[in-house]
Short mmCIF file of C-alpha atoms and ligand atoms in Angstrom, two decimals:
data_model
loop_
_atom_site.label_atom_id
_atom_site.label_comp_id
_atom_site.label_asym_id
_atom_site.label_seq_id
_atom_site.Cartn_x
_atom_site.Cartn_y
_atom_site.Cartn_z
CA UNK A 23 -16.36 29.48 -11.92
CA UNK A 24 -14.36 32.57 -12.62
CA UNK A 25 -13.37 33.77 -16.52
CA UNK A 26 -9.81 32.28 -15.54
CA UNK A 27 -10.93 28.59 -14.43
CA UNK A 28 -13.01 28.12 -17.23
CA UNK A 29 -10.94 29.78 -19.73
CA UNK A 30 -8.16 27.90 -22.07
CA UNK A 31 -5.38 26.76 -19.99
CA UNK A 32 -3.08 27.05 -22.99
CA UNK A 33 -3.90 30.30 -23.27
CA UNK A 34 -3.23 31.38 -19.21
CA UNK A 35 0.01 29.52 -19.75
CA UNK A 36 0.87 31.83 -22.55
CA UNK A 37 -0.01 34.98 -20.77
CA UNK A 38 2.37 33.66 -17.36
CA UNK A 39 5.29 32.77 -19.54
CA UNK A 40 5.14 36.07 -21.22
CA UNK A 41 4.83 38.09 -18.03
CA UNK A 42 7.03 36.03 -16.11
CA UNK A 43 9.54 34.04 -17.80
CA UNK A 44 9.26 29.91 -17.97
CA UNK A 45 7.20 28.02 -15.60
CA UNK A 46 8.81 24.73 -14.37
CA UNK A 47 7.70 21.32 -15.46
CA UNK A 48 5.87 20.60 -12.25
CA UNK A 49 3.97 23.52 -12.52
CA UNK A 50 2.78 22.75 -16.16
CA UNK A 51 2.31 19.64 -15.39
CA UNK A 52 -0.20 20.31 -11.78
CA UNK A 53 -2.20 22.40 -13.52
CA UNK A 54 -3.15 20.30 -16.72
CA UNK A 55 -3.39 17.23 -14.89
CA UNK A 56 -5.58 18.83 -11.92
CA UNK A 57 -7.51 20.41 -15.43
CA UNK A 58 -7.88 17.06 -17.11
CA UNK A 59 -9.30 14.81 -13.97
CA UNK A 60 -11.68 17.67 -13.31
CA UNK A 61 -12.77 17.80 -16.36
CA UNK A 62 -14.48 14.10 -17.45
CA UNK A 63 -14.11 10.51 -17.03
CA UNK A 64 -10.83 9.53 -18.73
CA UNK A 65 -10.60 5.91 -18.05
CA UNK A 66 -11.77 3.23 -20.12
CA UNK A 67 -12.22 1.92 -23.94
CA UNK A 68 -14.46 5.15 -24.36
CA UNK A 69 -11.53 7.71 -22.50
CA UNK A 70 -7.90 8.79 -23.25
CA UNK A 71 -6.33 5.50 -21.02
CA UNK A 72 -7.59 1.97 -19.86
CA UNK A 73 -6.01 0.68 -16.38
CA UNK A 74 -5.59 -2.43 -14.79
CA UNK A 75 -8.85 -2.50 -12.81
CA UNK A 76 -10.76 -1.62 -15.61
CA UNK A 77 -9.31 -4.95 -17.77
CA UNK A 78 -10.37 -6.98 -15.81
CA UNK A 79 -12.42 -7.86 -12.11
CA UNK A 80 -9.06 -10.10 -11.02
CA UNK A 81 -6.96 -7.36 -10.94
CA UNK A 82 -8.94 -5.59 -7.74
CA UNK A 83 -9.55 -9.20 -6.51
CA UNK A 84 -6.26 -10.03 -6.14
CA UNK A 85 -4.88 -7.06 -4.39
CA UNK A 86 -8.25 -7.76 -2.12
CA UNK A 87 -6.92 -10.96 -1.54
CA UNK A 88 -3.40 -9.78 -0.94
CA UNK A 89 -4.46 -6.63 1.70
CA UNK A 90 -6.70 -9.75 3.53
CA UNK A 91 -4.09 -12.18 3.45
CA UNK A 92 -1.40 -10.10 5.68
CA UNK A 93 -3.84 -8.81 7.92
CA UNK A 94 -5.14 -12.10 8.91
CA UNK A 95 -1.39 -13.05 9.49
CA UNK A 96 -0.88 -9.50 11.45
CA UNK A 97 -3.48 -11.17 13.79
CA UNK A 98 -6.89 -9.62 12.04
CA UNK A 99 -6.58 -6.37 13.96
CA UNK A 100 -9.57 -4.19 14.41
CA UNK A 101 -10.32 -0.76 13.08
CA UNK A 102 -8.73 -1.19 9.93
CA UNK A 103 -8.52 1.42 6.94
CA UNK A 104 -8.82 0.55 3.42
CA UNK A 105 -7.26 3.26 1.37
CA UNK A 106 -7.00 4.01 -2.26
CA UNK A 107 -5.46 7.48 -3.35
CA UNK A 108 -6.14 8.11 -7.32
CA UNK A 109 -9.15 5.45 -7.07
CA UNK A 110 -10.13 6.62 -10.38
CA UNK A 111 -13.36 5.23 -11.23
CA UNK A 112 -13.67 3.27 -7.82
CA UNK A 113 -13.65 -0.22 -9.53
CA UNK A 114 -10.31 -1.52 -7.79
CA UNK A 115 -11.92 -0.53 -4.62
CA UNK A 116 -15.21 -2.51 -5.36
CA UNK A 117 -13.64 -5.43 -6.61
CA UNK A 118 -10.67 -5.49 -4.05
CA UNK A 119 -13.09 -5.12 -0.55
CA UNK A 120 -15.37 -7.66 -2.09
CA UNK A 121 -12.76 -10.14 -2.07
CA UNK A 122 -11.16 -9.23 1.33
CA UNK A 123 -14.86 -9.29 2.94
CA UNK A 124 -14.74 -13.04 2.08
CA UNK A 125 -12.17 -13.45 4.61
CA UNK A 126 -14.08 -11.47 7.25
CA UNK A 127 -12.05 -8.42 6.24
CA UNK A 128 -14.44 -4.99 6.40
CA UNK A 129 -12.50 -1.89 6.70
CA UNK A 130 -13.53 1.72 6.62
CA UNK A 131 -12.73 3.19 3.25
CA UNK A 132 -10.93 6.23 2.77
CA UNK A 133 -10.51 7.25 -0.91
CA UNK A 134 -7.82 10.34 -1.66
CA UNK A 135 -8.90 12.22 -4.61
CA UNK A 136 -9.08 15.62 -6.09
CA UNK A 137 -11.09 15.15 -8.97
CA UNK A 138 -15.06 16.11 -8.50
CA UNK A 139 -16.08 14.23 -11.32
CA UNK A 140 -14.06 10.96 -10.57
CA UNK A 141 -15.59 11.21 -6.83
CA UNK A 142 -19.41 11.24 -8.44
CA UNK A 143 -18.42 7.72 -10.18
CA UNK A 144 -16.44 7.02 -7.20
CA UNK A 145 -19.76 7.37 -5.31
CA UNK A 146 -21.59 4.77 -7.08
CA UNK A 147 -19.23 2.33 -7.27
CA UNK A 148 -18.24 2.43 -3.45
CA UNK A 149 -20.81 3.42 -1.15
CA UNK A 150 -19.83 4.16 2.30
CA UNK A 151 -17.02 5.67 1.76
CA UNK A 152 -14.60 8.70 3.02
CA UNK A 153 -13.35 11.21 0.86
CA UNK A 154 -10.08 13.38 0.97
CA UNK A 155 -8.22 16.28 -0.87
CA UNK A 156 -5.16 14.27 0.75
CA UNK A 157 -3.21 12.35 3.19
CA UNK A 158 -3.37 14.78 5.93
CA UNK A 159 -6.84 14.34 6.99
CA UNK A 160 -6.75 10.22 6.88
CA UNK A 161 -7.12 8.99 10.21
CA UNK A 162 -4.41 8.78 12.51
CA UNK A 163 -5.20 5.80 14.39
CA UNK A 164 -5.73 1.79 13.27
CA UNK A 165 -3.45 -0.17 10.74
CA UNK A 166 -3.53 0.91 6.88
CA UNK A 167 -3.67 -1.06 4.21
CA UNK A 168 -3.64 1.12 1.42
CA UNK A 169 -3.50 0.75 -2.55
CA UNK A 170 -2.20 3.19 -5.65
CA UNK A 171 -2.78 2.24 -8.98
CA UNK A 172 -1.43 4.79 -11.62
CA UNK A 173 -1.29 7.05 -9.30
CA UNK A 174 2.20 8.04 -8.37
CA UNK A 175 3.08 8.66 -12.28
CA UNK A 176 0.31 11.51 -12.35
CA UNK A 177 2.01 13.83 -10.03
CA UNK A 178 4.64 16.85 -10.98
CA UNK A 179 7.98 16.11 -11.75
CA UNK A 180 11.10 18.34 -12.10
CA UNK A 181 13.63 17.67 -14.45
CA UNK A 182 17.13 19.05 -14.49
CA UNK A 183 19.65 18.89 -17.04
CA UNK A 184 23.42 18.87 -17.42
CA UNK A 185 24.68 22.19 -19.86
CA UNK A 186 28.57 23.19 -20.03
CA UNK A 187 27.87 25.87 -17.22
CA UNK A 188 26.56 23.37 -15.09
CA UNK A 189 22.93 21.73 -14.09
CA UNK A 190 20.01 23.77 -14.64
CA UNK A 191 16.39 23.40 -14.32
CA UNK A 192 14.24 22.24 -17.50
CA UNK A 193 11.68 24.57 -18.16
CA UNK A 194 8.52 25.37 -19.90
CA UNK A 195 8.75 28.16 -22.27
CA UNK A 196 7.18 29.85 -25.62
CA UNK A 197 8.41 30.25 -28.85
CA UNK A 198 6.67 32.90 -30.70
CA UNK A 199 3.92 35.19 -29.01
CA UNK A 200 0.60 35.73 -28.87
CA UNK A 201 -1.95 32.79 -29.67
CA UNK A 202 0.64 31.01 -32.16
CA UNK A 203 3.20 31.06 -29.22
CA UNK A 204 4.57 26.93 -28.85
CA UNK A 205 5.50 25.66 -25.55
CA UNK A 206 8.84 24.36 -25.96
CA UNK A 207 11.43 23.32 -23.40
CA UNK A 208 14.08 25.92 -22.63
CA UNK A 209 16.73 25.66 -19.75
CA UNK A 210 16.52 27.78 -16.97
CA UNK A 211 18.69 30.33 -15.99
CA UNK A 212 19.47 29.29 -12.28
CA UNK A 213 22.57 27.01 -10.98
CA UNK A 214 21.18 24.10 -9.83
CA UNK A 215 24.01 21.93 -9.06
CA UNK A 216 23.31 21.47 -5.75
CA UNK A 217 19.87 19.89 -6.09
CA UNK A 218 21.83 16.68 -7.94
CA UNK A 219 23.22 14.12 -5.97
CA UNK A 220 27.08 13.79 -5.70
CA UNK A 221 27.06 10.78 -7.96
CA UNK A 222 25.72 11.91 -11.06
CA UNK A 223 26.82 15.65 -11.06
CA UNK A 224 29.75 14.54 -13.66
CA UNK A 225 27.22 13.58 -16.04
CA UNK A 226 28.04 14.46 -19.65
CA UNK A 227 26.11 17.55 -20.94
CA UNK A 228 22.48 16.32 -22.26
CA UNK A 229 22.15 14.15 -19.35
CA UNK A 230 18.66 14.44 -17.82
CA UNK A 231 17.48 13.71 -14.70
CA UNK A 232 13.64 13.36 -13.32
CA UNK A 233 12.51 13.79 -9.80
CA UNK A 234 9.04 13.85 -8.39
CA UNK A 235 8.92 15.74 -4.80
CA UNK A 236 5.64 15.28 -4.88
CA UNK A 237 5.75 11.37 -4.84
CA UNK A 238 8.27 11.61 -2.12
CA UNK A 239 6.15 13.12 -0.03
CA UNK A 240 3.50 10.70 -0.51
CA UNK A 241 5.57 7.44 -0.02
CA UNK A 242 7.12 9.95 3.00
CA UNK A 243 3.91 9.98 4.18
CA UNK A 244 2.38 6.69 4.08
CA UNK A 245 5.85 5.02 5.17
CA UNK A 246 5.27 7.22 8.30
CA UNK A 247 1.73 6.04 8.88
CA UNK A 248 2.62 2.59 8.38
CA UNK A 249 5.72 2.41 11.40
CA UNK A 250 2.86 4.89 13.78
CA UNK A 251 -0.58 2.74 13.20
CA UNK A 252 0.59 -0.59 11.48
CA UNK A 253 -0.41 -2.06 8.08
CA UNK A 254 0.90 -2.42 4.38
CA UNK A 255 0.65 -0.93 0.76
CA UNK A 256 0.83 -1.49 -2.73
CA UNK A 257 2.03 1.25 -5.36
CA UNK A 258 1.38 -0.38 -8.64
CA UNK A 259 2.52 2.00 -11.59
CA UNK A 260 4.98 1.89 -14.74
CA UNK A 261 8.25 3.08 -13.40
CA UNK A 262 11.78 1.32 -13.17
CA UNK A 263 13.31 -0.45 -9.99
CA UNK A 264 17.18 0.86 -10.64
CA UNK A 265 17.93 4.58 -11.15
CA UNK A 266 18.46 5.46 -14.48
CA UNK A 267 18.95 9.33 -16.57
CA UNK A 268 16.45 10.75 -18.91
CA UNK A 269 12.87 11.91 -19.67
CA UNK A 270 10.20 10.01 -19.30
CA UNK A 271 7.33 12.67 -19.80
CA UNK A 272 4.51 11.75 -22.08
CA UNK A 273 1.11 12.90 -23.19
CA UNK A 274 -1.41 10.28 -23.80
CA UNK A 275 -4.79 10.84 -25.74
CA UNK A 276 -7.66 8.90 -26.92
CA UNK A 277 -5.00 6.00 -26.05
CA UNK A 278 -2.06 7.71 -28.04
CA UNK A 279 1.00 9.34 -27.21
CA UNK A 280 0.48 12.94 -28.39
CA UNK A 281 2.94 16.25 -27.42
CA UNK A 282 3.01 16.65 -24.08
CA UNK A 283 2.36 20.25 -24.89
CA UNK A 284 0.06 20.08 -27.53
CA UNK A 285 -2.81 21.02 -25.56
CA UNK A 286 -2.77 21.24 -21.65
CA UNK A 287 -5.93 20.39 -19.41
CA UNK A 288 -6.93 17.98 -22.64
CA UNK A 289 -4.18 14.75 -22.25
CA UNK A 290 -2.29 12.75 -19.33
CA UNK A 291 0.49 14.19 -18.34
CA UNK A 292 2.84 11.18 -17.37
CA UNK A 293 6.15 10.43 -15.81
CA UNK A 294 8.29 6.92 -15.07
CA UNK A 295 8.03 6.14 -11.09
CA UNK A 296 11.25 6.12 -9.65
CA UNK A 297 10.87 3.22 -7.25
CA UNK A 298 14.58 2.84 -6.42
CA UNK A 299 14.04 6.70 -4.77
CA UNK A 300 10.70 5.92 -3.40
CA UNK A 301 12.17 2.74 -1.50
CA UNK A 302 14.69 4.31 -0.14
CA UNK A 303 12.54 7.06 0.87
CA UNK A 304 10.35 4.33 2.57
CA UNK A 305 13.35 2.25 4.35
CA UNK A 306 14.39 5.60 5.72
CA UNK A 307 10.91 6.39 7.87
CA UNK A 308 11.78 2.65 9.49
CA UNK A 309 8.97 0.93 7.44
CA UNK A 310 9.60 -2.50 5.39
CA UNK A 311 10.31 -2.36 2.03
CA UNK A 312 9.08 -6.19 0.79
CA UNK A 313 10.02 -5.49 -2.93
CA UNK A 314 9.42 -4.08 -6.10
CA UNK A 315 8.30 -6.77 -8.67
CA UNK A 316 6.81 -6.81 -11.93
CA UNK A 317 3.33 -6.88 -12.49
CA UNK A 318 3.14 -9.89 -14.68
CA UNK A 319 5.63 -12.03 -11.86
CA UNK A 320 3.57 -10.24 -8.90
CA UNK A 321 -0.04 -11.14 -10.74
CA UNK A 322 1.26 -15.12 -11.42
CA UNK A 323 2.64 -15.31 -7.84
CA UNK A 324 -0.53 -14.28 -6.39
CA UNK A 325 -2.30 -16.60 -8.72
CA UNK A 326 -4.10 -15.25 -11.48
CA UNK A 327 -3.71 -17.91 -14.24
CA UNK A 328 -5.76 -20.13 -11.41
CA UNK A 329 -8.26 -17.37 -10.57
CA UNK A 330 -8.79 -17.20 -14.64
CA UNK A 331 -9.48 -20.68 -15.47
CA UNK A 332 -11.91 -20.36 -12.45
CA UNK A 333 -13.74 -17.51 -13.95
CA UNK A 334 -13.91 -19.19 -17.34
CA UNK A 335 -15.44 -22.44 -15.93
CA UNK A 336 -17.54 -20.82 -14.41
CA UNK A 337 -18.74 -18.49 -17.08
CA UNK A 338 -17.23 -20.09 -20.44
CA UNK A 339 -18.87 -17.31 -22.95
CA UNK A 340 -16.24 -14.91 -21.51
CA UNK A 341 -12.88 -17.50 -21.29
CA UNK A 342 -11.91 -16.12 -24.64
CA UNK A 343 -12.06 -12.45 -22.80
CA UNK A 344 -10.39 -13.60 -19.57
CA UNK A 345 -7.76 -15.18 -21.06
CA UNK A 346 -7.01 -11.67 -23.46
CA UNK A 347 -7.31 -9.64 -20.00
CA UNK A 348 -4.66 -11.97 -18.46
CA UNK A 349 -2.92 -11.78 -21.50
CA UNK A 350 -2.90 -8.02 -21.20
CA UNK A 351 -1.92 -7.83 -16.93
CA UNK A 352 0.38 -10.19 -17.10
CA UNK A 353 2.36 -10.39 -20.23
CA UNK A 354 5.70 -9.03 -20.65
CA UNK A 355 5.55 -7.01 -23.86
CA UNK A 356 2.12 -6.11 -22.47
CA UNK A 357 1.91 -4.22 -18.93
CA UNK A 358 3.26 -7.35 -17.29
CA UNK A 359 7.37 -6.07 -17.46
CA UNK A 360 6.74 -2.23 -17.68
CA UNK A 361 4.31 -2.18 -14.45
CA UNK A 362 6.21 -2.54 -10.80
CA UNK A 363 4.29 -3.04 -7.83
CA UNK A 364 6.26 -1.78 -5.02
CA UNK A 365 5.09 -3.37 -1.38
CA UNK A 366 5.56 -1.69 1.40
CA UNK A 367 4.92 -3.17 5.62
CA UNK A 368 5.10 -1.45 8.96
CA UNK A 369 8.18 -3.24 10.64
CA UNK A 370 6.25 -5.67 12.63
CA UNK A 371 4.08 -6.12 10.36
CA UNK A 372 3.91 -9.68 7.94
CA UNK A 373 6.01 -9.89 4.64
CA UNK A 374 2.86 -9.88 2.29
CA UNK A 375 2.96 -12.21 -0.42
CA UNK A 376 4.44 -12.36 -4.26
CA UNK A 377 7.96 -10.51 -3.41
N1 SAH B 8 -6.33 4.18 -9.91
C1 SAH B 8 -7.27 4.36 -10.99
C2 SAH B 8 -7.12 5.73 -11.69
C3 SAH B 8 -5.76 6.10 -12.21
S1 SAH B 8 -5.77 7.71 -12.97
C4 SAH B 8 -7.18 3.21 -11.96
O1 SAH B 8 -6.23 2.44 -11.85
O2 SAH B 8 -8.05 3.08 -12.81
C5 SAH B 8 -5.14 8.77 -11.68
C6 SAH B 8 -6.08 9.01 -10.55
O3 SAH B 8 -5.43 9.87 -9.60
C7 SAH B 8 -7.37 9.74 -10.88
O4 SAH B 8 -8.39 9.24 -10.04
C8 SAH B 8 -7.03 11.19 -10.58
O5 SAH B 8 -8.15 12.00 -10.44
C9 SAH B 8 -6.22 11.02 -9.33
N2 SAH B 8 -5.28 12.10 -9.00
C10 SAH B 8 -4.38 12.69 -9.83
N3 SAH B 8 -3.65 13.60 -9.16
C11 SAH B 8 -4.09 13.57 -7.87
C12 SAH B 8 -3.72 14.25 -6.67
N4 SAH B 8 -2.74 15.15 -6.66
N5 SAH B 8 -4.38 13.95 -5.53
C13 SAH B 8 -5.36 13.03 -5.51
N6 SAH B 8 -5.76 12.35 -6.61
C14 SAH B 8 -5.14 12.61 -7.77
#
């Protein structure tokens, strides 16, 4: 490692802003998040954030079941490709393939990640499988059926807001200099106008407005690959189904919001997923948009107060636990409203189910 990859991030921010003015969100926001998954294992009771997978075993099970169900209804093709991008500690992945094995369902696995230290737990918790740095090098041939769970929310946004003179780009800057210096936002300098669609250019000043290229590209991507070698996905993430203005960046820490600033490399760095975009983005590569749903409606459709009671009968020391983790998935003032899972077909492929 050289002095600069091992050295305070906070501290190389400092130094660009001062040399070269503000640094965009996105950029900030890369480079502490790319820090912070390199850096240890963040998920769980003992990390910064706990996820669905790691509640409970039913949540992988039932997107298992789910991925199985429409390709036994596509007609059970061969060669298919499980893949997970942000599989975090691999536990979605293990409990989701057992299930779909059950219904003679054994794809390759192809896990999309960046982080070297997730990939080592990865490892152990999914043997057998393929790692990439991205979607590029997935396989270009057999159907997909691919999963992201708090995935999309981890990549850069952009915001933009509305001043008198016009729309400008929000911006990381410093106030003060030297060590002391505070990131705060500032508003860039450059017109922007053009990069806001027609409809909301008349917004009153104050008005901000989040994008995420980067999750374009992905849903770009994988709505491209589902309409050239068949199959279906599931982005499961908090977001909101209708546009809507403002920012929804956030820092979270030991399992607390902190500044998003406060100390790059060492939180989350979070945004809302647009799904209303991402849909659109999807319907426009010719690939089947089945719906975005919540996760509590999605998780009862599928099932899960059934696939509960089952666990508890069968294991009745832990029904007091099951029936908190269901509590927790599916719950409205819990993660049940607040999470969307988005679905997403090739055009000839099945509707899949709980949309
Ligand atoms: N899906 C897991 C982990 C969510 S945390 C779960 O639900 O528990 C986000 C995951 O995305 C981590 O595995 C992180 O390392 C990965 N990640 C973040 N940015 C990424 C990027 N640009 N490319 C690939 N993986 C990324």
């Amino acid at each position: 490692m050289t002095m600069e990859e091992s050295g305070d991030l906070a501290a190389m921010f400092r130094r660009l802003i001062l040399n070269t003015g503000p640094v965009s969100i996105a950029h900030f926001m890369a480079e502490s998040n790319a820090r912070y998954y390199n850096s240890a294992d963040p998920l769980g009771s003992a990390g910064d954030f706990i996820t669905a997978p790691e509640i409970s075993q039913m949540f992988g099970e039932l997107i298992g079941l789910w991925l199985a169900d429409v390709w036994m209804r596509a007609g059970r093709p061969d060669h298919a490709h499980y893949v997970e991008l942000g599989p975090g500690r691999g536990t979605l992945a293990r409990d989701a393939l057992r299930a779909a094995r059950r219904y003679g369902l054994e794809p390759r696995v192809h896990l999309v990640e960046t982080s070297v230290a997730l990939r080592d737990v990865q490892f152990a918790n999914v043997p057998g499988a393929h790692w990439h740095d991205d979607l590029s090098t997935l396989p270009a041939s057999g159907p997909i059926l691919l999963v992201a769970n708090e995935f999309l929310d981890a990549l850069p946004i952009r915001q933009l807001v509305s001043t008198e003179a016009g729309w400008r780009e929000r911006k990381v800057g410093l106030e003060g200099t030297g060590e002391s210096g505070r990131f705060i936002f500032v508003t860039g300098s450059q017109p922007m106008d053009s990069a806001v669609p027609e409809a909301q250019r008349d917004a009153e000043p104050g008005t901000i407005i989040e994008s995420s290229p980067a999750a374009a590209a992905v849903i770009y991507e994988v709505a491209g690959r589902l309409e050239q070698q068949g199959g279906a996905a599931l982005f499961i993430d908090y977001g909101h189904a209708e546009e809507r203005t403002g920012s929804t960046l956030q820092a979270v820490r030991a399992h607390r919001k902190v500044d998003p600033f406060a100390s790059p490399g060492q939180a989350d760095l979070t945004a809302h997923v647009d799904f209303a975009v991402l849909s659109r983005i999807a319907e426009s590569r010719g690939a089947k948009w089945l719906g975005t749903a919540t996760q509590g409606g999605w998780l009862r459709q599928l099932g899960i107060e059934a696939r509960a009671a089952a666990l508890s009968r069968s294991a009745p020391e832990h029904a007091d636990a099951i029936r908190a983790a269901l509590h927790r998935l599916a719950d409205d003032e819990q993660m049940g409203a607040l999470f969307k899972v988005m679905g997403l077909a090739a055009s000839g492929w099945p509707d899949g189910a709980g949309f």
